[in-house]
Every structure is written in C-alpha cells, then in structure tokens.
C-alpha cells in the first residue's frame, strides 16, 4: 500500500501541481488583459486588444479586426502602460 501512496504523491508533485500553477497564472494573465495590450492568440495570430467582453476579445491586426475567445489567448507580448 505504501508504494501506491508514494507513487501518487510523486505524480502529484511532478505532473498535477505544476500544471495547476501554470493554469492559474494563465487565468490571471487573461483576467489582467487591457485595451491596448499586444497579444498572441492560438495559431500564432498577433494583434492589439480593442475590446474585451465576457468570453471574447476583439483584436486588431494590421488591416483586420477579429474576435477571438479569451481562452485562445496564449501570451501577452506588450502591456499597455
């Protein structure tokens, strides 16, 4: 019984805990989005935030405007001061 408990503890520390921390940081990043931030969305789309809604964000690229889900935001490149 002890090896199973030990295996579970190791798996928790190696797999589950880091993933939950990463997801928590990602949710905080999405919650802190502001108009004017430059972001990368899924599939590599880069744009500037024009508007923020409950579940989506409107992004402007060079000559197009796109609405994407907040969950597709991968990274904030530049924060607007």
PDB file of N, CA and C in Angstrom:
ATOM      1  N   UNK A   1       0.821  -1.197   0.000  1.00  0.00           N
ATOM      2  CA  UNK A   1       0.000   0.000   0.000  1.00  0.00           C
ATOM      3  C   UNK A   1       0.868   1.265   0.000  1.00  0.00           C
ATOM      4  N   UNK A   2       1.965   1.246   0.711  1.00  0.00           N
ATOM      5  CA  UNK A   2       2.849   2.399   0.805  1.00  0.00           C
ATOM      6  C   UNK A   2       3.421   2.790  -0.569  1.00  0.00           C
ATOM      7  N   UNK A   3       3.828   1.833  -1.410  1.00  0.00           N
ATOM      8  CA  UNK A   3       4.338   2.228  -2.735  1.00  0.00           C
ATOM      9  C   UNK A   3       3.302   2.966  -3.589  1.00  0.00           C
ATOM     10  N   UNK A   4       2.026   2.586  -3.472  1.00  0.00           N
ATOM     11  CA  UNK A   4       0.987   3.264  -4.243  1.00  0.00           C
ATOM     12  C   UNK A   4       0.795   4.703  -3.775  1.00  0.00           C
ATOM     13  N   UNK A   5       0.821   4.891  -2.476  1.00  0.00           N
ATOM     14  CA  UNK A   5       0.691   6.238  -1.919  1.00  0.00           C
ATOM     15  C   UNK A   5       1.891   7.084  -2.327  1.00  0.00           C
ATOM     16  N   UNK A   6       3.066   6.510  -2.235  1.00  0.00           N
ATOM     17  CA  UNK A   6       4.276   7.212  -2.637  1.00  0.00           C
ATOM     18  C   UNK A   6       4.241   7.556  -4.126  1.00  0.00           C
ATOM     19  N   UNK A   7       3.783   6.645  -4.951  1.00  0.00           N
ATOM     20  CA  UNK A   7       3.661   6.883  -6.387  1.00  0.00           C
ATOM     21  C   UNK A   7       2.686   8.019  -6.668  1.00  0.00           C
ATOM     22  N   UNK A   8       1.561   8.029  -5.969  1.00  0.00           N
ATOM     23  CA  UNK A   8       0.577   9.099  -6.140  1.00  0.00           C
ATOM     24  C   UNK A   8       1.168  10.454  -5.742  1.00  0.00           C
ATOM     25  N   UNK A   9       1.886  10.503  -4.634  1.00  0.00           N
ATOM     26  CA  UNK A   9       2.500  11.758  -4.167  1.00  0.00           C
ATOM     27  C   UNK A   9       3.512  12.267  -5.194  1.00  0.00           C
ATOM     28  N   UNK A  10       4.330  11.381  -5.717  1.00  0.00           N
ATOM     29  CA  UNK A  10       5.324  11.779  -6.723  1.00  0.00           C
ATOM     30  C   UNK A  10       4.632  12.280  -7.981  1.00  0.00           C
ATOM     31  N   UNK A  11       3.608  11.571  -8.438  1.00  0.00           N
ATOM     32  CA  UNK A  11       2.881  12.009  -9.641  1.00  0.00           C
ATOM     33  C   UNK A  11       2.226  13.365  -9.420  1.00  0.00           C
ATOM     34  N   UNK A  12       1.686  13.578  -8.225  1.00  0.00           N
ATOM     35  CA  UNK A  12       1.076  14.864  -7.911  1.00  0.00           C
ATOM     36  C   UNK A  12       2.105  15.976  -7.982  1.00  0.00           C
ATOM     37  N   UNK A  13       3.257  15.755  -7.387  1.00  0.00           N
ATOM     38  CA  UNK A  13       4.299  16.784  -7.356  1.00  0.00           C
ATOM     39  C   UNK A  13       4.905  17.039  -8.734  1.00  0.00           C
ATOM     40  N   UNK A  14       4.991  16.022  -9.558  1.00  0.00           N
ATOM     41  CA  UNK A  14       5.647  16.153 -10.855  1.00  0.00           C
ATOM     42  C   UNK A  14       4.676  16.591 -11.957  1.00  0.00           C
ATOM     43  N   UNK A  15       3.447  16.118 -11.925  1.00  0.00           N
ATOM     44  CA  UNK A  15       2.514  16.384 -13.026  1.00  0.00           C
ATOM     45  C   UNK A  15       1.402  17.363 -12.684  1.00  0.00           C
ATOM     46  N   UNK A  16       0.692  17.107 -11.630  1.00  0.00           N
ATOM     47  CA  UNK A  16      -0.525  17.867 -11.350  1.00  0.00           C
ATOM     48  C   UNK A  16      -0.238  19.252 -10.793  1.00  0.00           C
ATOM     49  N   UNK A  17       0.638  19.380  -9.838  1.00  0.00           N
ATOM     50  CA  UNK A  17       0.925  20.669  -9.208  1.00  0.00           C
ATOM     51  C   UNK A  17       1.484  21.700 -10.194  1.00  0.00           C
ATOM     52  N   UNK A  18       2.496  21.374 -11.003  1.00  0.00           N
ATOM     53  CA  UNK A  18       2.987  22.366 -11.965  1.00  0.00           C
ATOM     54  C   UNK A  18       1.929  22.781 -12.994  1.00  0.00           C
ATOM     55  N   UNK A  19       1.118  21.823 -13.427  1.00  0.00           N
ATOM     56  CA  UNK A  19       0.076  22.145 -14.406  1.00  0.00           C
ATOM     57  C   UNK A  19      -0.967  23.080 -13.809  1.00  0.00           C
ATOM     58  N   UNK A  20      -1.345  22.857 -12.560  1.00  0.00           N
ATOM     59  CA  UNK A  20      -2.335  23.729 -11.930  1.00  0.00           C
ATOM     60  C   UNK A  20      -1.767  25.131 -11.705  1.00  0.00           C
ATOM     61  N   UNK A  21      -0.479  25.227 -11.382  1.00  0.00           N
ATOM     62  CA  UNK A  21       0.147  26.550 -11.224  1.00  0.00           C
ATOM     63  C   UNK A  21       0.182  27.288 -12.559  1.00  0.00           C
ATOM     64  N   UNK A  22       0.509  26.567 -13.612  1.00  0.00           N
ATOM     65  CA  UNK A  22       0.563  27.177 -14.945  1.00  0.00           C
ATOM     66  C   UNK A  22      -0.822  27.669 -15.368  1.00  0.00           C
ATOM     67  N   UNK A  23      -1.850  26.871 -15.122  1.00  0.00           N
ATOM     68  CA  UNK A  23      -3.216  27.259 -15.477  1.00  0.00           C
ATOM     69  C   UNK A  23      -3.676  28.461 -14.656  1.00  0.00           C
ATOM     70  N   UNK A  24      -3.295  28.506 -13.400  1.00  0.00           N
ATOM     71  CA  UNK A  24      -3.647  29.638 -12.537  1.00  0.00           C
ATOM     72  C   UNK A  24      -3.000  30.927 -13.049  1.00  0.00           C
ATOM     73  N   UNK A  25      -1.723  30.848 -13.455  1.00  0.00           N
ATOM     74  CA  UNK A  25      -1.026  32.018 -13.995  1.00  0.00           C
ATOM     75  C   UNK A  25      -1.651  32.462 -15.309  1.00  0.00           C
ATOM     76  N   UNK A  26      -2.078  31.512 -16.133  1.00  0.00           N
ATOM     77  CA  UNK A  26      -2.707  31.841 -17.424  1.00  0.00           C
ATOM     78  C   UNK A  26      -4.052  32.546 -17.211  1.00  0.00           C
ATOM     79  N   UNK A  27      -4.830  32.058 -16.253  1.00  0.00           N
ATOM     80  CA  UNK A  27      -6.111  32.701 -15.950  1.00  0.00           C
ATOM     81  C   UNK A  27      -5.898  34.116 -15.423  1.00  0.00           C
ATOM     82  N   UNK A  28      -4.864  34.313 -14.610  1.00  0.00           N
ATOM     83  CA  UNK A  28      -4.556  35.648 -14.101  1.00  0.00           C
ATOM     84  C   UNK A  28      -4.147  36.574 -15.242  1.00  0.00           C
ATOM     85  N   UNK A  29      -3.357  36.060 -16.198  1.00  0.00           N
ATOM     86  CA  UNK A  29      -2.944  36.852 -17.350  1.00  0.00           C
ATOM     87  C   UNK A  29      -4.166  37.296 -18.163  1.00  0.00           C
ATOM     88  N   UNK A  30      -5.108  36.386 -18.379  1.00  0.00           N
ATOM     89  CA  UNK A  30      -6.305  36.714 -19.145  1.00  0.00           C
ATOM     90  C   UNK A  30      -7.171  37.713 -18.387  1.00  0.00           C
ATOM     91  N   UNK A  31      -7.258  37.563 -17.071  1.00  0.00           N
ATOM     92  CA  UNK A  31      -8.053  38.484 -16.255  1.00  0.00           C
ATOM     93  C   UNK A  31      -7.467  39.890 -16.255  1.00  0.00           C
ATOM     94  N   UNK A  32      -6.160  40.029 -16.455  1.00  0.00           N
ATOM     95  CA  UNK A  32      -5.492  41.330 -16.422  1.00  0.00           C
ATOM     96  C   UNK A  32      -5.400  41.987 -17.795  1.00  0.00           C
ATOM     97  N   UNK A  33      -5.999  41.387 -18.836  1.00  0.00           N
ATOM     98  CA  UNK A  33      -5.950  41.984 -20.172  1.00  0.00           C
ATOM     99  C   UNK A  33      -6.588  43.363 -20.165  1.00  0.00           C
ATOM    100  N   UNK A  34      -5.972  44.283 -20.899  1.00  0.00           N
ATOM    101  CA  UNK A  34      -6.492  45.648 -21.035  1.00  0.00           C
ATOM    102  C   UNK A  34      -6.497  46.028 -22.504  1.00  0.00           C
ATOM    103  N   UNK A  35      -7.320  46.987 -22.832  1.00  0.00           N
ATOM    104  CA  UNK A  35      -7.340  47.528 -24.189  1.00  0.00           C
ATOM    105  C   UNK A  35      -5.967  48.128 -24.470  1.00  0.00           C
ATOM    106  N   UNK A  36      -5.396  47.760 -25.614  1.00  0.00           N
ATOM    107  CA  UNK A  36      -4.083  48.267 -25.992  1.00  0.00           C
ATOM    108  C   UNK A  36      -2.968  47.255 -25.814  1.00  0.00           C
ATOM    109  N   UNK A  37      -3.223  46.161 -25.079  1.00  0.00           N
ATOM    110  CA  UNK A  37      -2.212  45.112 -24.910  1.00  0.00           C
ATOM    111  C   UNK A  37      -2.001  44.382 -26.233  1.00  0.00           C
ATOM    112  N   UNK A  38      -0.761  44.037 -26.519  1.00  0.00           N
ATOM    113  CA  UNK A  38      -0.438  43.252 -27.713  1.00  0.00           C
ATOM    114  C   UNK A  38      -0.338  41.798 -27.288  1.00  0.00           C
ATOM    115  N   UNK A  39      -1.124  40.921 -27.944  1.00  0.00           N
ATOM    116  CA  UNK A  39      -1.212  39.526 -27.533  1.00  0.00           C
ATOM    117  C   UNK A  39      -1.008  38.574 -28.702  1.00  0.00           C
ATOM    118  N   UNK A  40      -0.727  37.319 -28.351  1.00  0.00           N
ATOM    119  CA  UNK A  40      -0.655  36.236 -29.322  1.00  0.00           C
ATOM    120  C   UNK A  40      -1.809  35.297 -29.024  1.00  0.00           C
ATOM    121  N   UNK A  41      -2.635  35.038 -30.037  1.00  0.00           N
ATOM    122  CA  UNK A  41      -3.742  34.099 -29.887  1.00  0.00           C
ATOM    123  C   UNK A  41      -3.332  32.748 -30.468  1.00  0.00           C
ATOM    124  N   UNK A  42      -4.187  31.781 -30.309  1.00  0.00           N
ATOM    125  CA  UNK A  42      -3.924  30.443 -30.851  1.00  0.00           C
ATOM    126  C   UNK A  42      -3.658  30.555 -32.346  1.00  0.00           C
ATOM    127  N   UNK A  43      -2.855  29.647 -32.848  1.00  0.00           N
ATOM    128  CA  UNK A  43      -2.456  29.592 -34.265  1.00  0.00           C
ATOM    129  C   UNK A  43      -1.531  30.747 -34.636  1.00  0.00           C
ATOM    130  N   UNK A  44      -1.000  31.457 -33.650  1.00  0.00           N
ATOM    131  CA  UNK A  44       0.007  32.470 -33.919  1.00  0.00           C
ATOM    132  C   UNK A  44      -0.521  33.826 -34.338  1.00  0.00           C
ATOM    133  N   UNK A  45      -1.812  34.068 -34.236  1.00  0.00           N
ATOM    134  CA  UNK A  45      -2.375  35.365 -34.601  1.00  0.00           C
ATOM    135  C   UNK A  45      -1.929  36.408 -33.587  1.00  0.00           C
ATOM    136  N   UNK A  46      -1.300  37.485 -34.062  1.00  0.00           N
ATOM    137  CA  UNK A  46      -0.819  38.560 -33.195  1.00  0.00           C
ATOM    138  C   UNK A  46      -1.688  39.788 -33.436  1.00  0.00           C
ATOM    139  N   UNK A  47      -2.136  40.411 -32.357  1.00  0.00           N
ATOM    140  CA  UNK A  47      -2.968  41.591 -32.505  1.00  0.00           C
ATOM    141  C   UNK A  47      -2.991  42.424 -31.244  1.00  0.00           C
ATOM    142  N   UNK A  48      -3.599  43.592 -31.363  1.00  0.00           N
ATOM    143  CA  UNK A  48      -3.748  44.521 -30.247  1.00  0.00           C
ATOM    144  C   UNK A  48      -5.196  44.462 -29.778  1.00  0.00           C
ATOM    145  N   UNK A  49      -5.414  44.400 -28.476  1.00  0.00           N
ATOM    146  CA  UNK A  49      -6.746  44.291 -27.909  1.00  0.00           C
ATOM    147  C   UNK A  49      -7.503  45.605 -28.125  1.00  0.00           C
ATOM    148  N   UNK A  50      -8.660  45.503 -28.793  1.00  0.00           N
ATOM    149  CA  UNK A  50      -9.527  46.664 -28.995  1.00  0.00           C
ATOM    150  C   UNK A  50     -10.684  46.695 -28.015  1.00  0.00           C
ATOM    151  N   UNK A  51     -11.181  45.522 -27.677  1.00  0.00           N
ATOM    152  CA  UNK A  51     -12.318  45.438 -26.772  1.00  0.00           C
ATOM    153  C   UNK A  51     -12.332  44.113 -26.042  1.00  0.00           C
ATOM    154  N   UNK A  52     -12.926  44.115 -24.853  1.00  0.00           N
ATOM    155  CA  UNK A  52     -12.979  42.912 -24.029  1.00  0.00           C
ATOM    156  C   UNK A  52     -14.430  42.687 -23.618  1.00  0.00           C
ATOM    157  N   UNK A  53     -14.909  41.458 -23.849  1.00  0.00           N
ATOM    158  CA  UNK A  53     -16.244  41.053 -23.420  1.00  0.00           C
ATOM    159  C   UNK A  53     -16.115  39.930 -22.405  1.00  0.00           C
ATOM    160  N   UNK A  54     -17.239  39.339 -22.021  1.00  0.00           N
ATOM    161  CA  UNK A  54     -17.215  38.258 -21.031  1.00  0.00           C
ATOM    162  C   UNK A  54     -16.382  37.071 -21.491  1.00  0.00           C
ATOM    163  N   UNK A  55     -16.631  36.575 -22.698  1.00  0.00           N
ATOM    164  CA  UNK A  55     -15.971  35.372 -23.182  1.00  0.00           C
ATOM    165  C   UNK A  55     -15.041  35.606 -24.366  1.00  0.00           C
ATOM    166  N   UNK A  56     -15.022  36.826 -24.902  1.00  0.00           N
ATOM    167  CA  UNK A  56     -14.234  37.071 -26.109  1.00  0.00           C
ATOM    168  C   UNK A  56     -13.462  38.378 -26.027  1.00  0.00           C
ATOM    169  N   UNK A  57     -12.521  38.507 -26.951  1.00  0.00           N
ATOM    170  CA  UNK A  57     -11.679  39.691 -27.057  1.00  0.00           C
ATOM    171  C   UNK A  57     -11.641  40.087 -28.530  1.00  0.00           C
ATOM    172  N   UNK A  58     -11.749  41.363 -28.819  1.00  0.00           N
ATOM    173  CA  UNK A  58     -11.615  41.841 -30.178  1.00  0.00           C
ATOM    174  C   UNK A  58     -10.182  42.309 -30.380  1.00  0.00           C
ATOM    175  N   UNK A  59      -9.533  41.751 -31.417  1.00  0.00           N
ATOM    176  CA  UNK A  59      -8.145  42.080 -31.714  1.00  0.00           C
ATOM    177  C   UNK A  59      -8.050  42.773 -33.057  1.00  0.00           C
ATOM    178  N   UNK A  60      -7.083  43.691 -33.153  1.00  0.00           N
ATOM    179  CA  UNK A  60      -6.810  44.373 -34.417  1.00  0.00           C
ATOM    180  C   UNK A  60      -5.421  43.981 -34.866  1.00  0.00           C
ATOM    181  N   UNK A  61      -5.359  43.488 -36.102  1.00  0.00           N
ATOM    182  CA  UNK A  61      -4.074  43.226 -36.728  1.00  0.00           C
ATOM    183  C   UNK A  61      -3.822  44.406 -37.658  1.00  0.00           C
ATOM    184  N   UNK A  62      -2.881  44.293 -38.555  1.00  0.00           N
ATOM    185  CA  UNK A  62      -2.553  45.429 -39.413  1.00  0.00           C
ATOM    186  C   UNK A  62      -3.761  46.006 -40.139  1.00  0.00           C
ATOM    187  N   UNK A  63      -4.545  45.169 -40.800  1.00  0.00           N
ATOM    188  CA  UNK A  63      -5.686  45.704 -41.544  1.00  0.00           C
ATOM    189  C   UNK A  63      -6.944  44.868 -41.354  1.00  0.00           C
ATOM    190  N   UNK A  64      -7.030  44.146 -40.246  1.00  0.00           N
ATOM    191  CA  UNK A  64      -8.228  43.352 -39.985  1.00  0.00           C
ATOM    192  C   UNK A  64      -8.582  43.392 -38.504  1.00  0.00           C
ATOM    193  N   UNK A  65      -9.842  43.122 -38.256  1.00  0.00           N
ATOM    194  CA  UNK A  65     -10.356  43.085 -36.899  1.00  0.00           C
ATOM    195  C   UNK A  65     -10.960  41.692 -36.689  1.00  0.00           C
ATOM    196  N   UNK A  66     -10.566  41.027 -35.603  1.00  0.00           N
ATOM    197  CA  UNK A  66     -11.003  39.659 -35.352  1.00  0.00           C
ATOM    198  C   UNK A  66     -11.464  39.544 -33.909  1.00  0.00           C
ATOM    199  N   UNK A  67     -12.532  38.770 -33.706  1.00  0.00           N
ATOM    200  CA  UNK A  67     -12.985  38.481 -32.353  1.00  0.00           C
ATOM    201  C   UNK A  67     -12.600  37.042 -32.033  1.00  0.00           C
ATOM    202  N   UNK A  68     -11.872  36.842 -30.934  1.00  0.00           N
ATOM    203  CA  UNK A  68     -11.430  35.510 -30.521  1.00  0.00           C
ATOM    204  C   UNK A  68     -11.878  35.256 -29.083  1.00  0.00           C
ATOM    205  N   UNK A  69     -11.944  33.992 -28.737  1.00  0.00           N
ATOM    206  CA  UNK A  69     -12.269  33.627 -27.362  1.00  0.00           C
ATOM    207  C   UNK A  69     -11.108  33.975 -26.443  1.00  0.00           C
ATOM    208  N   UNK A  70     -11.423  34.366 -25.233  1.00  0.00           N
ATOM    209  CA  UNK A  70     -10.366  34.665 -24.262  1.00  0.00           C
ATOM    210  C   UNK A  70      -9.478  33.450 -24.030  1.00  0.00           C
ATOM    211  N   UNK A  71     -10.055  32.280 -24.094  1.00  0.00           N
ATOM    212  CA  UNK A  71      -9.285  31.063 -23.843  1.00  0.00           C
ATOM    213  C   UNK A  71      -8.241  30.797 -24.921  1.00  0.00           C
ATOM    214  N   UNK A  72      -8.348  31.465 -26.071  1.00  0.00           N
ATOM    215  CA  UNK A  72      -7.356  31.261 -27.129  1.00  0.00           C
ATOM    216  C   UNK A  72      -6.151  32.188 -26.997  1.00  0.00           C
ATOM    217  N   UNK A  73      -6.189  33.117 -26.057  1.00  0.00           N
ATOM    218  CA  UNK A  73      -5.046  33.997 -25.827  1.00  0.00           C
ATOM    219  C   UNK A  73      -3.931  33.185 -25.173  1.00  0.00           C
ATOM    220  N   UNK A  74      -2.768  33.163 -25.814  1.00  0.00           N
ATOM    221  CA  UNK A  74      -1.654  32.357 -25.341  1.00  0.00           C
ATOM    222  C   UNK A  74      -0.635  33.169 -24.539  1.00  0.00           C
ATOM    223  N   UNK A  75      -0.433  34.428 -24.949  1.00  0.00           N
ATOM    224  CA  UNK A  75       0.641  35.207 -24.327  1.00  0.00           C
ATOM    225  C   UNK A  75       0.387  36.691 -24.543  1.00  0.00           C
ATOM    226  N   UNK A  76       0.795  37.497 -23.576  1.00  0.00           N
ATOM    227  CA  UNK A  76       0.788  38.947 -23.733  1.00  0.00           C
ATOM    228  C   UNK A  76       2.206  39.364 -24.084  1.00  0.00           C
ATOM    229  N   UNK A  77       2.365  39.980 -25.269  1.00  0.00           N
ATOM    230  CA  UNK A  77       3.690  40.399 -25.718  1.00  0.00           C
ATOM    231  C   UNK A  77       4.080  41.725 -25.096  1.00  0.00           C
ATOM    232  N   UNK A  78       3.151  42.692 -25.155  1.00  0.00           N
ATOM    233  CA  UNK A  78       3.406  44.028 -24.588  1.00  0.00           C
ATOM    234  C   UNK A  78       2.190  44.460 -23.785  1.00  0.00           C
ATOM    235  N   UNK A  79       2.440  44.953 -22.617  1.00  0.00           N
ATOM    236  CA  UNK A  79       1.359  45.520 -21.803  1.00  0.00           C
ATOM    237  C   UNK A  79       1.301  47.020 -22.063  1.00  0.00           C
ATOM    238  N   UNK A  80       0.092  47.532 -22.175  1.00  0.00           N
ATOM    239  CA  UNK A  80      -0.063  48.983 -22.317  1.00  0.00           C
ATOM    240  C   UNK A  80       0.156  49.597 -20.939  1.00  0.00           C
ATOM    241  N   UNK A  81       0.973  50.593 -20.870  1.00  0.00           N
ATOM    242  CA  UNK A  81       1.292  51.230 -19.581  1.00  0.00           C
ATOM    243  C   UNK A  81       0.159  52.067 -19.060  1.00  0.00           C
TER     244      UNK A  81
END
